[in-house]
Amino acid sequence: MMLPSWENTKLGAKIRAALWLEHEVGVGGIFTKARLRQAFPENTQIDRRVRELRDHGWRIDTSRDDPSLKQEEQKYVAKGAEIWIPGQASLPRHKTGLSQAQRSKVLSDDGFLCRTCGVGVAEKYIDGPGSSKQLGVARREVLLPDGTAEYQLETACSRCITSGAGDAVDLAGTLAAVAALSPLEKGVLAGWITEDRRTRGSLELLWGIYRTLPAASRQAIHDAVSDSAQQ
């Protein structure tokens, strides 16, 4: 089936951007914002229209997704919905917009922290350079105990939203794992949940120290523990 021309100005900007990727870039091709803007000089929001294609299943990577790309480059990885076909441009329900009140409630419920990496606004990432410039709301797929799936809202930093971090949650499996805990373990977990943080206990701290000791010192700790266990 022949694709419509991306140069047809009667089509919407997002549709034209999708067709431009198909005609001019091709799957696996790399393009720059400068090249994109040169193709659509009349549309100052064309960058946003390309980003919106991700909501329709299109995969367009940046240097944050693919370290081999330069900062100004993007890669057209996979085509999503053919939105130039009537009926294909509507968004799935979980992709529709949120009100400001909904966003504010999610951020407040999550303590204004990214639920994936734990970073707050403008805080430094502990596992790499850079800081979180802003927090947003992401939709996380949750597999419910009855076998159905729904999308639930959670707070996420700009890096985690961009990378797509946060796999689908198997709630039934997680609940089963909780049920299998001993009463003592459930009590510890309940404390972490109440505080919304996990503190390391004395045993974990000692284990961390033990793992760093030279062999002779580890043996001394081993002997001390074994002697105590036998008493």
mmCIF file of C-alpha atoms in Angstrom:
data_model
loop_
_atom_site.group_PDB
_atom_site.id
_atom_site.type_symbol
_atom_site.label_atom_id
_atom_site.label_comp_id
_atom_site.label_asym_id
_atom_site.label_seq_id
_atom_site.Cartn_x
_atom_site.Cartn_y
_atom_site.Cartn_z
ATOM 1 C CA MET A 1 0.000 0.000 0.000
ATOM 2 C CA MET A 2 1.439 3.357 -1.050
ATOM 3 C CA LEU A 3 1.997 5.798 1.783
ATOM 4 C CA PRO A 4 0.591 9.334 1.593
ATOM 5 C CA SER A 5 3.093 12.096 0.977
ATOM 6 C CA TRP A 6 4.563 13.675 4.103
ATOM 7 C CA GLU A 7 4.555 16.987 2.245
ATOM 8 C CA ASN A 8 0.748 17.077 2.113
ATOM 9 C CA THR A 9 -0.012 20.126 4.272
ATOM 10 C CA LYS A 10 -3.660 19.075 4.620
ATOM 11 C CA LEU A 11 -2.512 16.358 7.028
ATOM 12 C CA GLY A 12 -1.787 17.105 10.692
ATOM 13 C CA ALA A 13 1.778 17.781 11.801
ATOM 14 C CA LYS A 14 2.042 14.543 13.773
ATOM 15 C CA ILE A 15 0.864 12.471 10.809
ATOM 16 C CA ARG A 16 3.262 14.289 8.522
ATOM 17 C CA ALA A 17 6.126 13.695 10.984
ATOM 18 C CA ALA A 18 5.342 9.968 11.018
ATOM 19 C CA LEU A 19 5.273 9.853 7.230
ATOM 20 C CA TRP A 20 8.513 11.843 7.064
ATOM 21 C CA LEU A 21 10.199 9.216 9.224
ATOM 22 C CA GLU A 22 8.919 6.494 6.923
ATOM 23 C CA HIS A 23 9.797 8.245 3.657
ATOM 24 C CA GLU A 24 12.967 10.134 4.517
ATOM 25 C CA VAL A 25 14.618 8.335 7.461
ATOM 26 C CA GLY A 26 13.517 4.713 7.462
ATOM 27 C CA VAL A 27 13.653 2.208 10.310
ATOM 28 C CA GLY A 28 17.181 2.125 11.696
ATOM 29 C CA GLY A 29 17.963 5.568 10.327
ATOM 30 C CA ILE A 30 19.442 8.439 12.315
ATOM 31 C CA PHE A 31 18.296 12.045 12.073
ATOM 32 C CA THR A 32 18.907 15.311 13.896
ATOM 33 C CA LYS A 33 16.570 17.985 15.184
ATOM 34 C CA ALA A 34 18.125 20.374 12.682
ATOM 35 C CA ARG A 35 17.189 18.085 9.797
ATOM 36 C CA LEU A 36 13.674 17.640 11.200
ATOM 37 C CA ARG A 37 13.142 21.378 11.590
ATOM 38 C CA GLN A 38 14.488 22.010 8.119
ATOM 39 C CA ALA A 39 11.817 19.660 6.740
ATOM 40 C CA PHE A 40 9.059 21.456 8.717
ATOM 41 C CA PRO A 41 10.154 25.109 8.908
ATOM 42 C CA GLU A 42 6.561 26.289 9.370
ATOM 43 C CA ASN A 43 5.927 24.162 12.460
ATOM 44 C CA THR A 44 7.691 25.321 15.639
ATOM 45 C CA GLN A 45 6.301 22.347 17.604
ATOM 46 C CA ILE A 46 7.484 19.597 15.270
ATOM 47 C CA ASP A 47 9.902 18.207 17.913
ATOM 48 C CA ARG A 48 6.936 17.661 20.227
ATOM 49 C CA ARG A 49 4.885 16.031 17.469
ATOM 50 C CA VAL A 50 7.680 13.493 16.960
ATOM 51 C CA ARG A 51 7.843 12.789 20.699
ATOM 52 C CA GLU A 52 4.086 12.229 20.716
ATOM 53 C CA LEU A 53 4.523 9.383 18.251
ATOM 54 C CA ARG A 54 5.889 7.309 21.147
ATOM 55 C CA ASP A 55 2.375 7.312 22.606
ATOM 56 C CA HIS A 56 1.276 5.480 19.460
ATOM 57 C CA GLY A 57 3.903 2.768 19.829
ATOM 58 C CA TRP A 58 6.649 4.341 17.742
ATOM 59 C CA ARG A 59 10.161 3.873 19.103
ATOM 60 C CA ILE A 60 12.473 6.816 18.599
ATOM 61 C CA ASP A 61 15.669 6.652 20.653
ATOM 62 C CA THR A 62 17.799 9.538 21.881
ATOM 63 C CA SER A 63 21.345 9.514 23.237
ATOM 64 C CA ARG A 64 19.878 8.720 26.673
ATOM 65 C CA ASP A 65 18.414 5.504 25.271
ATOM 66 C CA ASP A 66 21.324 4.632 22.970
ATOM 67 C CA PRO A 67 24.760 5.828 24.185
ATOM 68 C CA SER A 68 26.180 5.390 20.674
ATOM 69 C CA LEU A 69 24.097 8.358 19.480
ATOM 70 C CA LYS A 70 25.383 11.900 19.674
ATOM 71 C CA GLN A 71 23.437 14.354 21.826
ATOM 72 C CA GLU A 72 21.797 15.987 18.811
ATOM 73 C CA GLU A 73 20.923 12.671 17.117
ATOM 74 C CA GLN A 74 17.823 10.499 17.286
ATOM 75 C CA LYS A 75 17.276 7.024 15.856
ATOM 76 C CA TYR A 76 14.056 5.761 14.295
ATOM 77 C CA VAL A 77 13.955 2.223 15.720
ATOM 78 C CA ALA A 78 10.438 0.900 15.099
ATOM 79 C CA LYS A 79 7.147 1.961 13.554
ATOM 80 C CA GLY A 80 4.014 2.062 15.672
ATOM 81 C CA ALA A 81 0.398 2.668 14.718
ATOM 82 C CA GLU A 82 -0.119 3.885 11.153
ATOM 83 C CA ILE A 83 -1.823 7.056 12.302
ATOM 84 C CA TRP A 84 -2.432 8.304 8.752
ATOM 85 C CA ILE A 85 -5.087 5.570 8.435
ATOM 86 C CA PRO A 86 -8.513 6.682 9.741
ATOM 87 C CA GLY A 87 -9.181 5.254 13.204
ATOM 88 C CA GLN A 88 -5.515 4.501 13.952
ATOM 89 C CA ALA A 89 -4.671 7.872 15.489
ATOM 90 C CA SER A 90 -6.736 7.512 18.673
ATOM 91 C CA LEU A 91 -4.689 6.967 21.821
ATOM 92 C CA PRO A 92 -5.147 3.996 24.152
ATOM 93 C CA ARG A 93 -7.037 4.946 27.299
ATOM 94 C CA HIS A 94 -3.908 4.762 29.452
ATOM 95 C CA LYS A 95 -2.211 7.331 27.181
ATOM 96 C CA THR A 96 -4.833 10.044 27.595
ATOM 97 C CA GLY A 97 -3.940 13.233 29.452
ATOM 98 C CA LEU A 98 -4.124 13.852 33.194
ATOM 99 C CA SER A 99 -5.547 16.866 34.954
ATOM 100 C CA GLN A 100 -3.307 19.007 37.158
ATOM 101 C CA ALA A 101 -5.255 17.797 40.196
ATOM 102 C CA GLN A 102 -4.531 14.168 39.270
ATOM 103 C CA ARG A 103 -0.831 14.887 38.793
ATOM 104 C CA SER A 104 -0.593 16.750 42.094
ATOM 105 C CA LYS A 105 -2.249 13.901 43.983
ATOM 106 C CA VAL A 106 0.096 11.284 42.516
ATOM 107 C CA LEU A 107 3.165 13.368 43.363
ATOM 108 C CA SER A 108 1.915 13.941 46.903
ATOM 109 C CA ASP A 109 1.019 10.269 47.454
ATOM 110 C CA ASP A 110 4.537 9.266 46.347
ATOM 111 C CA GLY A 111 6.255 11.778 48.619
ATOM 112 C CA PHE A 112 7.576 13.754 45.632
ATOM 113 C CA LEU A 113 10.129 11.015 44.931
ATOM 114 C CA CYS A 114 10.693 8.888 41.831
ATOM 115 C CA ARG A 115 9.332 5.437 42.714
ATOM 116 C CA THR A 116 11.896 3.728 40.476
ATOM 117 C CA CYS A 117 15.191 5.290 41.579
ATOM 118 C CA GLY A 118 14.137 7.320 44.642
ATOM 119 C CA VAL A 119 15.525 10.656 43.482
ATOM 120 C CA GLY A 120 13.780 13.935 44.298
ATOM 121 C CA VAL A 121 13.614 17.178 42.327
ATOM 122 C CA ALA A 122 17.126 18.555 41.564
ATOM 123 C CA GLU A 123 18.776 15.769 43.619
ATOM 124 C CA LYS A 124 21.922 14.085 42.308
ATOM 125 C CA TYR A 125 21.680 10.549 40.963
ATOM 126 C CA ILE A 126 23.719 8.196 43.126
ATOM 127 C CA ASP A 127 24.545 5.860 40.217
ATOM 128 C CA GLY A 128 25.781 8.384 37.696
ATOM 129 C CA PRO A 129 26.237 12.034 36.710
ATOM 130 C CA GLY A 130 23.442 14.551 36.427
ATOM 131 C CA SER A 131 20.484 15.465 38.554
ATOM 132 C CA SER A 132 16.725 15.125 38.313
ATOM 133 C CA LYS A 133 15.443 18.345 36.774
ATOM 134 C CA GLN A 134 11.783 17.525 37.275
ATOM 135 C CA LEU A 135 9.352 14.851 38.382
ATOM 136 C CA GLY A 136 6.465 13.676 36.256
ATOM 137 C CA VAL A 137 3.741 11.061 36.325
ATOM 138 C CA ALA A 138 4.194 7.743 34.539
ATOM 139 C CA ARG A 139 1.743 4.940 33.859
ATOM 140 C CA ARG A 140 2.846 1.524 35.160
ATOM 141 C CA GLU A 141 1.240 -1.671 33.921
ATOM 142 C CA VAL A 142 0.036 -3.826 36.829
ATOM 143 C CA LEU A 143 -1.017 -7.462 36.413
ATOM 144 C CA LEU A 144 -3.861 -7.923 38.896
ATOM 145 C CA PRO A 145 -4.636 -11.119 40.869
ATOM 146 C CA ASP A 146 -7.688 -11.794 38.659
ATOM 147 C CA GLY A 147 -5.447 -12.016 35.601
ATOM 148 C CA THR A 148 -6.374 -8.663 34.104
ATOM 149 C CA ALA A 149 -4.016 -5.736 33.616
ATOM 150 C CA GLU A 150 -4.478 -2.077 34.362
ATOM 151 C CA TYR A 151 -2.282 1.006 34.221
ATOM 152 C CA GLN A 152 -1.658 2.738 37.548
ATOM 153 C CA LEU A 153 -0.024 6.110 38.078
ATOM 154 C CA GLU A 154 3.308 6.678 39.809
ATOM 155 C CA THR A 155 5.864 9.453 40.170
ATOM 156 C CA ALA A 156 8.957 9.175 37.967
ATOM 157 C CA CYS A 157 11.947 11.401 37.282
ATOM 158 C CA SER A 158 12.747 12.627 33.793
ATOM 159 C CA ARG A 159 15.504 10.030 33.338
ATOM 160 C CA CYS A 160 13.325 7.067 34.309
ATOM 161 C CA ILE A 161 10.419 8.307 32.176
ATOM 162 C CA THR A 162 12.709 8.678 29.161
ATOM 163 C CA SER A 163 14.349 5.282 29.611
ATOM 164 C CA GLY A 164 11.028 3.559 30.150
ATOM 165 C CA ALA A 165 12.173 2.186 33.469
ATOM 166 C CA GLY A 166 9.597 0.365 35.515
ATOM 167 C CA ASP A 167 8.604 -3.050 34.167
ATOM 168 C CA ALA A 168 5.110 -4.444 34.489
ATOM 169 C CA VAL A 169 4.231 -5.332 38.087
ATOM 170 C CA ASP A 170 3.067 -8.873 38.869
ATOM 171 C CA LEU A 171 0.854 -7.959 41.827
ATOM 172 C CA ALA A 172 -0.458 -11.508 42.281
ATOM 173 C CA GLY A 173 3.084 -12.893 42.484
ATOM 174 C CA THR A 174 4.150 -10.160 44.891
ATOM 175 C CA LEU A 175 1.155 -10.792 47.163
ATOM 176 C CA ALA A 176 1.932 -14.521 47.135
ATOM 177 C CA ALA A 177 5.521 -13.788 48.154
ATOM 178 C CA VAL A 178 4.266 -11.594 51.018
ATOM 179 C CA ALA A 179 1.934 -14.364 52.189
ATOM 180 C CA ALA A 180 4.890 -16.777 52.308
ATOM 181 C CA LEU A 181 6.863 -14.588 54.747
ATOM 182 C CA SER A 182 7.214 -15.562 58.388
ATOM 183 C CA PRO A 183 5.449 -13.384 60.995
ATOM 184 C CA LEU A 184 8.812 -11.836 61.904
ATOM 185 C CA GLU A 185 9.578 -11.007 58.282
ATOM 186 C CA LYS A 186 6.112 -9.517 57.787
ATOM 187 C CA GLY A 187 6.673 -7.310 60.823
ATOM 188 C CA VAL A 188 9.965 -6.024 59.422
ATOM 189 C CA LEU A 189 8.377 -5.389 56.016
ATOM 190 C CA ALA A 190 5.437 -3.590 57.643
ATOM 191 C CA GLY A 191 7.899 -1.263 59.381
ATOM 192 C CA TRP A 192 9.632 -0.446 56.102
ATOM 193 C CA ILE A 193 6.273 0.218 54.453
ATOM 194 C CA THR A 194 5.174 2.518 57.284
ATOM 195 C CA GLU A 195 8.409 4.523 57.078
ATOM 196 C CA ASP A 196 8.486 4.255 53.261
ATOM 197 C CA ARG A 197 12.150 3.416 53.509
ATOM 198 C CA ARG A 198 14.323 0.444 54.328
ATOM 199 C CA THR A 199 16.969 0.782 57.013
ATOM 200 C CA ARG A 200 19.805 -1.719 57.223
ATOM 201 C CA GLY A 201 19.765 -3.825 60.373
ATOM 202 C CA SER A 202 22.788 -4.684 62.500
ATOM 203 C CA LEU A 203 23.168 -8.107 60.865
ATOM 204 C CA GLU A 204 23.286 -6.582 57.395
ATOM 205 C CA LEU A 205 25.829 -4.007 58.536
ATOM 206 C CA LEU A 206 28.014 -6.723 60.052
ATOM 207 C CA TRP A 207 27.718 -8.830 56.907
ATOM 208 C CA GLY A 208 28.839 -5.854 54.820
ATOM 209 C CA ILE A 209 31.873 -5.370 57.074
ATOM 210 C CA TYR A 210 32.671 -9.100 57.076
ATOM 211 C CA ARG A 211 32.717 -9.243 53.272
ATOM 212 C CA THR A 212 35.428 -6.546 53.173
ATOM 213 C CA LEU A 213 37.800 -8.227 55.668
ATOM 214 C CA PRO A 214 41.015 -10.088 54.785
ATOM 215 C CA ALA A 215 40.876 -13.895 54.936
ATOM 216 C CA ALA A 216 42.467 -14.180 58.395
ATOM 217 C CA SER A 217 40.022 -11.671 59.868
ATOM 218 C CA ARG A 218 37.077 -13.417 58.202
ATOM 219 C CA GLN A 219 38.206 -16.659 59.788
ATOM 220 C CA ALA A 220 38.322 -14.983 63.211
ATOM 221 C CA ILE A 221 34.713 -13.792 62.750
ATOM 222 C CA HIS A 222 33.697 -17.261 61.539
ATOM 223 C CA ASP A 223 35.245 -18.894 64.606
ATOM 224 C CA ALA A 224 33.563 -16.404 66.956
ATOM 225 C CA VAL A 225 30.142 -17.036 65.408
ATOM 226 C CA SER A 226 30.626 -20.817 65.411
ATOM 227 C CA ASP A 227 31.682 -20.817 69.071
ATOM 228 C CA SER A 228 28.644 -18.755 70.042
ATOM 229 C CA ALA A 229 26.302 -21.028 68.097
ATOM 230 C CA GLN A 230 27.617 -24.102 69.896
ATOM 231 C CA GLN A 231 27.102 -22.646 73.379
#
